PDB file of C-alpha atoms in Angstrom:
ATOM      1  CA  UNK A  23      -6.011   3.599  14.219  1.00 53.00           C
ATOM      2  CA  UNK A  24      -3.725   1.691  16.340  1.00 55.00           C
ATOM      3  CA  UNK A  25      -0.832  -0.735  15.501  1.00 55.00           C
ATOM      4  CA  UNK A  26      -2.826  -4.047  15.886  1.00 60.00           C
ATOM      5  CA  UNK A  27      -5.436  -2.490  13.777  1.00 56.00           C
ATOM      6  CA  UNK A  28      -3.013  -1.343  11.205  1.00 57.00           C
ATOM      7  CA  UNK A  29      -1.366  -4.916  10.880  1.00 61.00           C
ATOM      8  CA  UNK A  30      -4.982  -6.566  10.838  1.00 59.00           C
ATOM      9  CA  UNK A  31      -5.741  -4.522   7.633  1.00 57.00           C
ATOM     10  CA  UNK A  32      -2.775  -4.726   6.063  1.00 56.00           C
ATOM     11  CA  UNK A  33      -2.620  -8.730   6.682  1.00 59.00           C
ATOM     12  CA  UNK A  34      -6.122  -9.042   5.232  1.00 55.00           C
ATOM     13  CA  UNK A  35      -4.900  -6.988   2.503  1.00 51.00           C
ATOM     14  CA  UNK A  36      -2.071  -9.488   1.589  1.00 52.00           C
ATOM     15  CA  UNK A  37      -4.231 -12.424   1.377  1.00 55.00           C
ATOM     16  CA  UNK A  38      -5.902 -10.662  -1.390  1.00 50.00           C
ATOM     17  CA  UNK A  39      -4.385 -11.732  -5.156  1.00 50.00           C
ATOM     18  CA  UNK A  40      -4.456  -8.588  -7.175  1.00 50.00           C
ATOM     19  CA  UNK A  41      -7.529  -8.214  -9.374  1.00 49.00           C
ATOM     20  CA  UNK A  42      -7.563 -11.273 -12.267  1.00 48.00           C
ATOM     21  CA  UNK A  43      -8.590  -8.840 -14.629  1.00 49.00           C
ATOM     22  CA  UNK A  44      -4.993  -6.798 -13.850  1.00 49.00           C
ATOM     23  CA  UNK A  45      -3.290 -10.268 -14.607  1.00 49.00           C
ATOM     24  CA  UNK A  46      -5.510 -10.824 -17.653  1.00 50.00           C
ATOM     25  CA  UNK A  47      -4.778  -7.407 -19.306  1.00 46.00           C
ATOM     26  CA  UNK A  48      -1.442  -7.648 -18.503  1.00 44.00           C
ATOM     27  CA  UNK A  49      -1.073 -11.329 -19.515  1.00 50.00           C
ATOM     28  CA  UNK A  50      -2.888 -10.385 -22.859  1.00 50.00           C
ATOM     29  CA  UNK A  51      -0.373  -7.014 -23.673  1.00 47.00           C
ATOM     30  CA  UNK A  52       2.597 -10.080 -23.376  1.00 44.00           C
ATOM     31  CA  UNK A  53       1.334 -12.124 -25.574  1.00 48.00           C
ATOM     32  CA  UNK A  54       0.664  -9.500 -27.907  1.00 45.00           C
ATOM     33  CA  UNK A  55       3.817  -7.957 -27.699  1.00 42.00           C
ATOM     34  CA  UNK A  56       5.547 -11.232 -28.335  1.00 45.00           C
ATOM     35  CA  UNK A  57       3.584 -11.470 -31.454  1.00 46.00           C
ATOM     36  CA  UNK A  58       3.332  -8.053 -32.808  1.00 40.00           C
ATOM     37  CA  UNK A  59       4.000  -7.499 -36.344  1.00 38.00           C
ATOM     38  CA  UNK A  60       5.770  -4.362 -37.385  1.00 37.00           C
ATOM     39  CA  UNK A  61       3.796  -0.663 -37.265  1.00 34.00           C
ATOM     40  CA  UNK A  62       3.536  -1.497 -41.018  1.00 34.00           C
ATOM     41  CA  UNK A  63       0.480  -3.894 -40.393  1.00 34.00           C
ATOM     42  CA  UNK A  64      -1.735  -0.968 -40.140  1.00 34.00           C
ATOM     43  CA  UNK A  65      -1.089   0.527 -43.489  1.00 39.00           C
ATOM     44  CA  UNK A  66       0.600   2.903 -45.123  1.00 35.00           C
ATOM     45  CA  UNK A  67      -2.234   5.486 -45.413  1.00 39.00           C
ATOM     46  CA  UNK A  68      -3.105   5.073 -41.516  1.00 40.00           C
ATOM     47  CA  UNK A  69       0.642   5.122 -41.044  1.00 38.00           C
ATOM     48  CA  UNK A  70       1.336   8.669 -41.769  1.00 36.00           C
ATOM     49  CA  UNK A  71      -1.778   9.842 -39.434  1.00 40.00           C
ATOM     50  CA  UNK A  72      -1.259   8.019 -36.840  1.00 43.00           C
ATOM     51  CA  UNK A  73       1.184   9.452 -34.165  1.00 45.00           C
ATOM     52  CA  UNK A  74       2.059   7.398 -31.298  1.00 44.00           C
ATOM     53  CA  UNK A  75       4.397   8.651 -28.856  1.00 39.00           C
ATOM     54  CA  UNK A  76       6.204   8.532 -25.995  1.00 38.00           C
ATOM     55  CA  UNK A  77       5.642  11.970 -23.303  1.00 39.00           C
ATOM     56  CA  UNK A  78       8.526  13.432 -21.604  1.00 34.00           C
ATOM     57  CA  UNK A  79       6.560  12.263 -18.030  1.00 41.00           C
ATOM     58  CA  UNK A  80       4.763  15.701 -17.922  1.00 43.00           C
ATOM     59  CA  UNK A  81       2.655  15.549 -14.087  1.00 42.00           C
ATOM     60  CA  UNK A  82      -0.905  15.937 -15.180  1.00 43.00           C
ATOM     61  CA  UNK A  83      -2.492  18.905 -15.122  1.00 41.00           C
ATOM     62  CA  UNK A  84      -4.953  17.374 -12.629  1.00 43.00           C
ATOM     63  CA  UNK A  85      -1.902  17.197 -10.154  1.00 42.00           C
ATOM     64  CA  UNK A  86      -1.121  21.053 -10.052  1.00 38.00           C
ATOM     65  CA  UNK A  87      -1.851  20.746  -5.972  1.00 41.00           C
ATOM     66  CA  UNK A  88       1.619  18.175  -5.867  1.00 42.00           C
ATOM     67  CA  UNK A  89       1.630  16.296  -3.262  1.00 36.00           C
ATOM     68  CA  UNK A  90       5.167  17.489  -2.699  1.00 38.00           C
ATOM     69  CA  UNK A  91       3.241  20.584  -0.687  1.00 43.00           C
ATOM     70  CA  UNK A  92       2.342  18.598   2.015  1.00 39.00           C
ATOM     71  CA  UNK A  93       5.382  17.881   3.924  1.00 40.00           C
ATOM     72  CA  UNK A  94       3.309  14.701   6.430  1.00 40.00           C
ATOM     73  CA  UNK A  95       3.894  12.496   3.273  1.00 39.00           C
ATOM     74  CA  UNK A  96       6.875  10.414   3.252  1.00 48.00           C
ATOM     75  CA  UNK A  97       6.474   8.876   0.213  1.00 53.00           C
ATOM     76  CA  UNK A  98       4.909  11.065  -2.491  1.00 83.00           C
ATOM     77  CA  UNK A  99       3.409   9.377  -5.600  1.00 88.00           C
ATOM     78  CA  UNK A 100       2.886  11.156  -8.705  1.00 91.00           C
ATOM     79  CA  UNK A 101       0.447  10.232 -11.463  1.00 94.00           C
ATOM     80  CA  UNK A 102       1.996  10.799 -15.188  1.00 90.00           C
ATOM     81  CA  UNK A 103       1.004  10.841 -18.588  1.00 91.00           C
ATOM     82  CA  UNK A 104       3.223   7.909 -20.209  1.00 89.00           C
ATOM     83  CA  UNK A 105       2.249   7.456 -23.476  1.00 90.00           C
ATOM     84  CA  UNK A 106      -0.341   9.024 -25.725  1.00 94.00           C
ATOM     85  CA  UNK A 107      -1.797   7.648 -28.969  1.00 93.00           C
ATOM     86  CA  UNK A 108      -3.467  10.207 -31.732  1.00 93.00           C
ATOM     87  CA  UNK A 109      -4.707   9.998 -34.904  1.00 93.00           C
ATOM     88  CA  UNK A 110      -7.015  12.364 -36.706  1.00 92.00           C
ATOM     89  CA  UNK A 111      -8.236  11.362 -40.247  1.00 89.00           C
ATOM     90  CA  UNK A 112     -11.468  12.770 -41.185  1.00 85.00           C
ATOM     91  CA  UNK A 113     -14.531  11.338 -39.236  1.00 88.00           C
ATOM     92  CA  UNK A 114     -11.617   8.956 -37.594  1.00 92.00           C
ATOM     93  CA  UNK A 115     -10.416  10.544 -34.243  1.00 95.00           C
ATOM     94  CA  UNK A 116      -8.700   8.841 -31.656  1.00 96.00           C
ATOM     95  CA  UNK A 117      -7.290  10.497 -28.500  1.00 97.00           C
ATOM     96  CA  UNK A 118      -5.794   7.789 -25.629  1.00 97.00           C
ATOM     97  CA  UNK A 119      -3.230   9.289 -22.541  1.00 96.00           C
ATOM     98  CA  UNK A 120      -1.857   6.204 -20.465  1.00 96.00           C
ATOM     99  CA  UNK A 121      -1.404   6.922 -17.000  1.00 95.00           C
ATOM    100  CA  UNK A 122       1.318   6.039 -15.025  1.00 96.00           C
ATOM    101  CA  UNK A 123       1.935   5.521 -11.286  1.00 95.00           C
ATOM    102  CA  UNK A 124       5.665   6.461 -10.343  1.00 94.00           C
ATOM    103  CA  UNK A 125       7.674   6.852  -6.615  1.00 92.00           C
ATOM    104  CA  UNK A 126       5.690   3.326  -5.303  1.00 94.00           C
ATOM    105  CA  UNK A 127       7.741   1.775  -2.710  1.00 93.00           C
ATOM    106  CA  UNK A 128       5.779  -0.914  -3.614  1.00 94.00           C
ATOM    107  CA  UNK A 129       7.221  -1.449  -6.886  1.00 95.00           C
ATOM    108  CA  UNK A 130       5.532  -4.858  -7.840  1.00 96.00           C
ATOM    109  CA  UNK A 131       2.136  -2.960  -7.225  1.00 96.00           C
ATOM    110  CA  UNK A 132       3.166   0.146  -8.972  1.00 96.00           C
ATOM    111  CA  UNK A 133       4.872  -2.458 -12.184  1.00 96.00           C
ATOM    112  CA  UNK A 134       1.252  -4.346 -12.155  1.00 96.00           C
ATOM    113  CA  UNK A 135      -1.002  -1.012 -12.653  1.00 96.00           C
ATOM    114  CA  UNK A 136       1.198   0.783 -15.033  1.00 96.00           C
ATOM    115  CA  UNK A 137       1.365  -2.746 -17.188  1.00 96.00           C
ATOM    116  CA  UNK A 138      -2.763  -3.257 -16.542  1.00 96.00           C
ATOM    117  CA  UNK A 139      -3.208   0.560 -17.438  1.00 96.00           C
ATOM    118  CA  UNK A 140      -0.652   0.389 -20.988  1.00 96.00           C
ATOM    119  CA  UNK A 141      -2.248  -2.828 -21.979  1.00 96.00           C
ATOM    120  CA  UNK A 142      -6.248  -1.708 -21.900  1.00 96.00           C
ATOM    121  CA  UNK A 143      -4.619   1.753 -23.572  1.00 96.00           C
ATOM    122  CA  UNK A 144      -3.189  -0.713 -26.268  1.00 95.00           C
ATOM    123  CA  UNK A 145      -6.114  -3.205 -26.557  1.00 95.00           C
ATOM    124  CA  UNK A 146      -8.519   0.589 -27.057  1.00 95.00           C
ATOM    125  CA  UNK A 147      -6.229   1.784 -29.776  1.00 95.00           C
ATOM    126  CA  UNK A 148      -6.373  -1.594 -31.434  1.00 95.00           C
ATOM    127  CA  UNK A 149      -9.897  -2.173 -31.748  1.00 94.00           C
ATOM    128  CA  UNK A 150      -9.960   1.503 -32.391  1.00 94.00           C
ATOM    129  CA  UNK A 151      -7.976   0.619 -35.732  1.00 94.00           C
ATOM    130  CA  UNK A 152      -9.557  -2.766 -36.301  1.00 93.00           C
ATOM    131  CA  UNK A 153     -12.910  -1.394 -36.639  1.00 91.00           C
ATOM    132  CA  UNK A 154     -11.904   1.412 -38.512  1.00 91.00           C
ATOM    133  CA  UNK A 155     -10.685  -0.194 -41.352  1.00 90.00           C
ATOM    134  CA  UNK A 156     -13.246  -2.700 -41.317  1.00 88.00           C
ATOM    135  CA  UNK A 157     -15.533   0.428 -41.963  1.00 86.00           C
ATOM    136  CA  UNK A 158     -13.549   1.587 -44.863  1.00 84.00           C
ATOM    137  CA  UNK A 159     -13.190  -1.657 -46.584  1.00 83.00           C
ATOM    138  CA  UNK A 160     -17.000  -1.859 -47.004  1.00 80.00           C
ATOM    139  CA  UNK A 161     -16.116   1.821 -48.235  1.00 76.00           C
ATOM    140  CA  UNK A 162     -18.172   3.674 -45.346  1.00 69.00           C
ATOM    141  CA  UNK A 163     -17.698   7.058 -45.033  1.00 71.00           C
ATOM    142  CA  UNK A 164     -18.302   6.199 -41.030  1.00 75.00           C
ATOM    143  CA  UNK A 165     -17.296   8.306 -37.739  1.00 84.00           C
ATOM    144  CA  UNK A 166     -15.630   7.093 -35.221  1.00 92.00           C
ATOM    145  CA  UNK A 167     -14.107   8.297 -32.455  1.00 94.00           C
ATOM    146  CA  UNK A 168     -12.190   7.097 -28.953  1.00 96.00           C
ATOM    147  CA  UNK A 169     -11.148   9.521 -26.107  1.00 96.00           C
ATOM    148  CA  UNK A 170      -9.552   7.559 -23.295  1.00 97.00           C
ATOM    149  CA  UNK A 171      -7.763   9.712 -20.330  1.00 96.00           C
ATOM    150  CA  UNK A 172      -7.579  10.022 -16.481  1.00 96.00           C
ATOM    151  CA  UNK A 173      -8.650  12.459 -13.624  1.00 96.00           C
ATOM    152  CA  UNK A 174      -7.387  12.435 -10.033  1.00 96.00           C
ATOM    153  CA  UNK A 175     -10.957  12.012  -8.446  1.00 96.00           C
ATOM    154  CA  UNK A 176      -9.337  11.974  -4.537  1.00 97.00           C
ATOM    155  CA  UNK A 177      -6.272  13.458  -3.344  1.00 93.00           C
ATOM    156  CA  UNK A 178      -5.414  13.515   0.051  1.00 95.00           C
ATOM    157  CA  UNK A 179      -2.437  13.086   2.567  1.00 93.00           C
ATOM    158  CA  UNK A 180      -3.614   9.148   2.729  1.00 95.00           C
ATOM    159  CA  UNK A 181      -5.421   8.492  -0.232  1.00 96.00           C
ATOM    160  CA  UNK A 182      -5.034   8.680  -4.234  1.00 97.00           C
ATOM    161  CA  UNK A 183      -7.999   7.875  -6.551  1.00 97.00           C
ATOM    162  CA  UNK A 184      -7.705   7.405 -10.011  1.00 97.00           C
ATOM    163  CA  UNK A 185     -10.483   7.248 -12.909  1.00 97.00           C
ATOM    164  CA  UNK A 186      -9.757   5.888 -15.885  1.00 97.00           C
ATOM    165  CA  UNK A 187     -12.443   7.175 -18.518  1.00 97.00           C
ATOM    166  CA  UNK A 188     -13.429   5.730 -22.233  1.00 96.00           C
ATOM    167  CA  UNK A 189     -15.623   7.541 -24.118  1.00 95.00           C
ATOM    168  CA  UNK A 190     -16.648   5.883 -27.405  1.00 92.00           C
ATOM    169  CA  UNK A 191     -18.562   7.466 -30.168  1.00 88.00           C
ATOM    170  CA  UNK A 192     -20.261   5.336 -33.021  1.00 81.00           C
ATOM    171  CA  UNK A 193     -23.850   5.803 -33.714  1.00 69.00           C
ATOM    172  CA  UNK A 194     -24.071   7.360 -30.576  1.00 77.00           C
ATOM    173  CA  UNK A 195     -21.617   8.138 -27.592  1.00 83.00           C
ATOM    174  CA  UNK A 196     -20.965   5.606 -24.326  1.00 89.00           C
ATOM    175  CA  UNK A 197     -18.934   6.607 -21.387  1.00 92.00           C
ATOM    176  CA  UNK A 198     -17.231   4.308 -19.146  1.00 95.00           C
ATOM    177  CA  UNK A 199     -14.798   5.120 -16.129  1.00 96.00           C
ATOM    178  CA  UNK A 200     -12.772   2.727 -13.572  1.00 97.00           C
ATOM    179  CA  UNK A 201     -10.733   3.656 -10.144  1.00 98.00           C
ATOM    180  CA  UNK A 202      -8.139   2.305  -8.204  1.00 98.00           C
ATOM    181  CA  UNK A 203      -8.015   3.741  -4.864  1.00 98.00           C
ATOM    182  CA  UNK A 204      -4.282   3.619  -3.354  1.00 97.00           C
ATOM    183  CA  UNK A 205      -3.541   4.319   0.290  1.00 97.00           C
ATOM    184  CA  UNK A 206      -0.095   6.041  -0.319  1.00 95.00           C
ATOM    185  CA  UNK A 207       1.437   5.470   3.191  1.00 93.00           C
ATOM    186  CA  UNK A 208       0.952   2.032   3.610  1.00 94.00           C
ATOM    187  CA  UNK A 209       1.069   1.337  -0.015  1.00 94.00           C
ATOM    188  CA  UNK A 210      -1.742  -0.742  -0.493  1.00 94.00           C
ATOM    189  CA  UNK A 211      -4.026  -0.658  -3.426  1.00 97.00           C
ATOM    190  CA  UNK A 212      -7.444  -0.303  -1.537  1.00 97.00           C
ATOM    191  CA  UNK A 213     -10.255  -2.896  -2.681  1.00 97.00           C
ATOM    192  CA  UNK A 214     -13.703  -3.329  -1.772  1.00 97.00           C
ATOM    193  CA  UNK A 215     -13.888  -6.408   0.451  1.00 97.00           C
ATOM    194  CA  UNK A 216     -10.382  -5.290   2.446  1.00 96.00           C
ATOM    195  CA  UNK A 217     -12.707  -2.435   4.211  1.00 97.00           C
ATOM    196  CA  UNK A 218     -15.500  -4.903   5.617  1.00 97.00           C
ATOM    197  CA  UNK A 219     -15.425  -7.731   7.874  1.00 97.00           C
ATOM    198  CA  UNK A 220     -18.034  -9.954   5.422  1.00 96.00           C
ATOM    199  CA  UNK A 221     -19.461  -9.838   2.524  1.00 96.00           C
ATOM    200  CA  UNK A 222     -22.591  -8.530   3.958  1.00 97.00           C
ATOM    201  CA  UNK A 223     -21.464  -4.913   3.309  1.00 97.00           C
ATOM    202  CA  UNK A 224     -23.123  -5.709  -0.434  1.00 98.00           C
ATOM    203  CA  UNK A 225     -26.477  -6.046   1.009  1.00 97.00           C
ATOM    204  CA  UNK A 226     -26.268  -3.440   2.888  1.00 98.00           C
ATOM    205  CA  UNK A 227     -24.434  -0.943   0.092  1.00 98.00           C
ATOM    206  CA  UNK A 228     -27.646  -2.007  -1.730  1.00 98.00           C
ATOM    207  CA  UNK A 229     -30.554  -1.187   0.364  1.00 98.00           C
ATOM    208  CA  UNK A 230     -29.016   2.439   0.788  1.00 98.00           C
ATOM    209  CA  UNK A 231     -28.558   2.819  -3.327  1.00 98.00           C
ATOM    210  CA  UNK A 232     -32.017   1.616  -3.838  1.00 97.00           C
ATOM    211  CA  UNK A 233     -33.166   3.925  -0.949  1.00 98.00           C
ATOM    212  CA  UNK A 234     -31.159   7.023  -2.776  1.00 98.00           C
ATOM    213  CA  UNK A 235     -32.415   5.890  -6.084  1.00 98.00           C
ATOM    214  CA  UNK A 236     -36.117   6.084  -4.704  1.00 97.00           C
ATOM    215  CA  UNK A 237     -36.039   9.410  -3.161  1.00 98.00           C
ATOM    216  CA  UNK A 238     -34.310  10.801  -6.873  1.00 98.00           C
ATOM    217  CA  UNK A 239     -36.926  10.034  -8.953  1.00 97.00           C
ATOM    218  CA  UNK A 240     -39.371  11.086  -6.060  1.00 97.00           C
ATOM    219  CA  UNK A 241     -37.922  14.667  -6.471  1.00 97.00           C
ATOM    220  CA  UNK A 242     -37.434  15.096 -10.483  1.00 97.00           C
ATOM    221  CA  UNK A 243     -38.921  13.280 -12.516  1.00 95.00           C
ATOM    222  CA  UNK A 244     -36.155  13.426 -14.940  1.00 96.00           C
ATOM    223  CA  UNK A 245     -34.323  10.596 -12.993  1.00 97.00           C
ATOM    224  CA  UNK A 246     -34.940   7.227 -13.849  1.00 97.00           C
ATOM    225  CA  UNK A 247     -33.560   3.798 -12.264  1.00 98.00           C
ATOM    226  CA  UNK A 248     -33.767   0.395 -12.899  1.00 97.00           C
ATOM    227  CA  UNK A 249     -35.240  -1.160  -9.381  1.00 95.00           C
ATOM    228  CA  UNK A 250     -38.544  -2.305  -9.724  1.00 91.00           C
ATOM    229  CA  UNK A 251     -38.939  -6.295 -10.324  1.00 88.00           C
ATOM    230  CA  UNK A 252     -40.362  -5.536 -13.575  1.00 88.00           C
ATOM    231  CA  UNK A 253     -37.468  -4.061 -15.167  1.00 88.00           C
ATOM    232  CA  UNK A 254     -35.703  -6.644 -17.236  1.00 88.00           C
ATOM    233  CA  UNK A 255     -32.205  -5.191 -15.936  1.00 89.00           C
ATOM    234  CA  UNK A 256     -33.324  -4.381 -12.618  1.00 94.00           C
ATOM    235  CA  UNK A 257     -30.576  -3.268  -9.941  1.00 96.00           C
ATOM    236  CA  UNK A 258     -30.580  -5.827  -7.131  1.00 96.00           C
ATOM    237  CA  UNK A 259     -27.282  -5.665  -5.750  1.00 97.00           C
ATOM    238  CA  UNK A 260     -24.146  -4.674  -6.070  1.00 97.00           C
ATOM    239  CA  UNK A 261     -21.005  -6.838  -7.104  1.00 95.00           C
ATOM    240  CA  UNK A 262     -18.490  -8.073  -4.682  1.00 93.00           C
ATOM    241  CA  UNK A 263     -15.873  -5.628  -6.232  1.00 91.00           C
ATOM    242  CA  UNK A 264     -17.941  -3.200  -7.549  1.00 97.00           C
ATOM    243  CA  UNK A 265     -16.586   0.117  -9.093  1.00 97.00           C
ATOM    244  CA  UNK A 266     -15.507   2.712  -6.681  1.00 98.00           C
ATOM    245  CA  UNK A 267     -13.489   5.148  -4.699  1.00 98.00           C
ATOM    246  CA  UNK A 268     -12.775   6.765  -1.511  1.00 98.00           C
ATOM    247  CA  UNK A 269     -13.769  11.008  -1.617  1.00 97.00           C
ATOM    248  CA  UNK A 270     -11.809  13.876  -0.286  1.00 97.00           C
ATOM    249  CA  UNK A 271     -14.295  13.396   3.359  1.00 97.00           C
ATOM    250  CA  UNK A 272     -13.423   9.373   3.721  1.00 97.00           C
ATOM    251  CA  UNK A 273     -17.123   8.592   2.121  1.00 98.00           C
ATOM    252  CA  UNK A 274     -17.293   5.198   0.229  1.00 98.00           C
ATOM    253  CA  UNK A 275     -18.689   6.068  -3.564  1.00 98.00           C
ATOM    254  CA  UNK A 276     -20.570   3.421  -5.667  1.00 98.00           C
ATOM    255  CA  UNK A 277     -20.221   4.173  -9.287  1.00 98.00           C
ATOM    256  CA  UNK A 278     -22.048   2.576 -12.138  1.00 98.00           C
ATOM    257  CA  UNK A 279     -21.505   2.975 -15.906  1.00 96.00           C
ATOM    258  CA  UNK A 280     -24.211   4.143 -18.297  1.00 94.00           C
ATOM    259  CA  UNK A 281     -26.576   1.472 -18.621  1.00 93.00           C
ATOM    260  CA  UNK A 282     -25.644  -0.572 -15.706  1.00 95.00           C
ATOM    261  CA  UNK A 283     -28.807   0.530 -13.293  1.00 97.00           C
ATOM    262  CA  UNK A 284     -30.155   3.374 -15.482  1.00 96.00           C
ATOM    263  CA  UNK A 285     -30.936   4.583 -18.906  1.00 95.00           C
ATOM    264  CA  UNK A 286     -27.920   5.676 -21.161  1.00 92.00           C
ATOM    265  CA  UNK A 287     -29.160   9.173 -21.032  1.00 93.00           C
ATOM    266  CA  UNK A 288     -28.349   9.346 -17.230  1.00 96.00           C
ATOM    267  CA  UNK A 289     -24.984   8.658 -17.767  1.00 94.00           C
ATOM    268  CA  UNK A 290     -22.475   7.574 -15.176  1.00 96.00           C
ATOM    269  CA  UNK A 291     -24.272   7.488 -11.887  1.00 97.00           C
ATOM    270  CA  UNK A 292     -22.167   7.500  -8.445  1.00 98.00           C
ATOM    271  CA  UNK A 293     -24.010   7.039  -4.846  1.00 98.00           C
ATOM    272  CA  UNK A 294     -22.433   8.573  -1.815  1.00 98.00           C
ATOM    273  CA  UNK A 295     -23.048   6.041   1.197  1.00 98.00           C
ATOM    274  CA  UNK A 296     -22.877   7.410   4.889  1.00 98.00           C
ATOM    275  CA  UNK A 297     -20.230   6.294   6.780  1.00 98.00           C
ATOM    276  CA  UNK A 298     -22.412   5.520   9.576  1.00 97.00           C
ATOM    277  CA  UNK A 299     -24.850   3.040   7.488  1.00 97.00           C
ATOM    278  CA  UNK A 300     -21.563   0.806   7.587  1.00 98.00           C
ATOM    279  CA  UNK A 301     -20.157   1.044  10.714  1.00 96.00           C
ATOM    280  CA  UNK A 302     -21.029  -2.382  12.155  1.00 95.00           C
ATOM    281  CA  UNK A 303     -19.154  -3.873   8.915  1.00 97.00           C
ATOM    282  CA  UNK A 304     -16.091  -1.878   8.602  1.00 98.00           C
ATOM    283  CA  UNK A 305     -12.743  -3.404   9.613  1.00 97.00           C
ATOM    284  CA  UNK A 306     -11.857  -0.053  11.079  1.00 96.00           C
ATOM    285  CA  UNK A 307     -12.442   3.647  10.208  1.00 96.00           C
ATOM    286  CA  UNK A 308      -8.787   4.141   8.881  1.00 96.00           C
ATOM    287  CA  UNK A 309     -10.257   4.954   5.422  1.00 97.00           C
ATOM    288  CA  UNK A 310     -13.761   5.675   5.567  1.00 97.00           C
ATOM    289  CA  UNK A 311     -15.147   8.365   8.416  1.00 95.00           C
TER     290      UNK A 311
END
């Protein structure tokens, strides 16, 4: 892509405020912290379970392929495992690894993720704790259990994608995941809207998931999707910053959580969406190809 191009992108990219949810979560870990009470809150018999600690910034194992192998990157940023909270104590398991970004230039993006990624980590383990001794003071014998890590979905020369999973087990078990997508040499954190001209890449995103989703369950039964008008949560389109990431060929993927446009039982769904259904609405092909 050339120069003009470049500066276009990363222009359009500046106008964009970082997520409000980052500056929520982040906003919300402040205020906590400012108003925590002492470890001692949680009890003396969690107390002694509970280990929370601090890792000696171990690369994940996801990262094995370092970046620092391919010599074209200038600036190579490493994923880590910050912080880890455990606690096993009968039907009571929790297991949550905070990621963290390091070796940004862009240090106020790199500050706001790591803060946005420790604060949901301490707002899980929290509500983790909450509910489990909510279950023992109506002296339940309950099961509960809360796995939170991350996976390096993409890595390439240009781009990084992160997932963030949660997978929650009650009753029964729910699986959630989030991405950020980071362009590592221009240092931009890659959103949805940035990589079209209009918002008129959502209709179109749409009408090729609906399209996938219909030729599915054409070919196994098994597969079921919310899209007819009938269907109380029917899929009609997706949201202006939907959930996604950028694959190892430069192919946009859509991914929903269970229950968003299907079934529990179907899990985590993802859509692959050609390249060349969104050419007349890309910006440029720097990312996608």
């Amino acid at each position: 892509m050339d120069n003009n191009k470049m500066e276009q992108l990363k222009n359009k990219y500046k106008d964009i405020p970082i997520p409000s949810e980052l500056d929520r979560v982040v906003e919300q870990a402040l205020r906590k912290k400012n108003n925590k009470r002492p470890l001692a809150w949680w009890g003396a018999g969690v107390a002694a379970a509970a280990v929370i600690f601090t890792t000696s910034l171990n690369i994940s194992p996801a990262l094995a392929k370092s970046l620092s192998d391919v010599p074209v990157v200038k600036n190579i940023v490493e994923v880590l495992t910050f912080k880890e909270y455990h606690l096993n104590e009968g039907n009571y398991e929790a297991d949550i690894q905070v990621p963290k970004v390091d070796n940004m230039e862009n240090t106020s993006l790199q500050e706001s993720l790591n803060n946005k990624y420790l604060a949901e980590s301490q707002q899980l383990y929290e509500k983790f704790m909450s509910e489990m001794e909510a279950q023992k003071a109506f002296g339940e014998d309950g099961h509960l259990r809360i796995e939170s890590g991350f996976e390096i979905k993409t890595e390439t020369e240009q781009i990084l994608s992160i997932g963030r999973y949660v997978e929650e087990t009650m009753a029964s078990s729910m699986r959630t995941i989030h991405y950020d997508t980071i362009d590592k040499q221009n240092q931009l954190l890659i959103t949805l809207p940035i990589l079209f001209k209009d918002s008129s890449y959502q209709e179109i995103i749409s009408e090729n998931i609906k399209q996938q989703m219909r030729q599915q369950m054409a070919v196994d039964e098994s597969k079921v999707y919310w899209i007819e008008p009938s269907d109380p949560d029917a899929f009609t389109t997706i949201k202006e910053n939907q959930n996604f990431y950028i694959n190892a060929d430069n192919q946009l993927v859509i991914s929903f959580n269970e229950y968003e446009v299907a079934p529990g039982y179907m899990g985590t769904v993802e859509f692959v969406i050609p390249t060349e259904e969104l050419q007349g609405v890309l910006v440029s092909n720097e990312y996608l190809k």
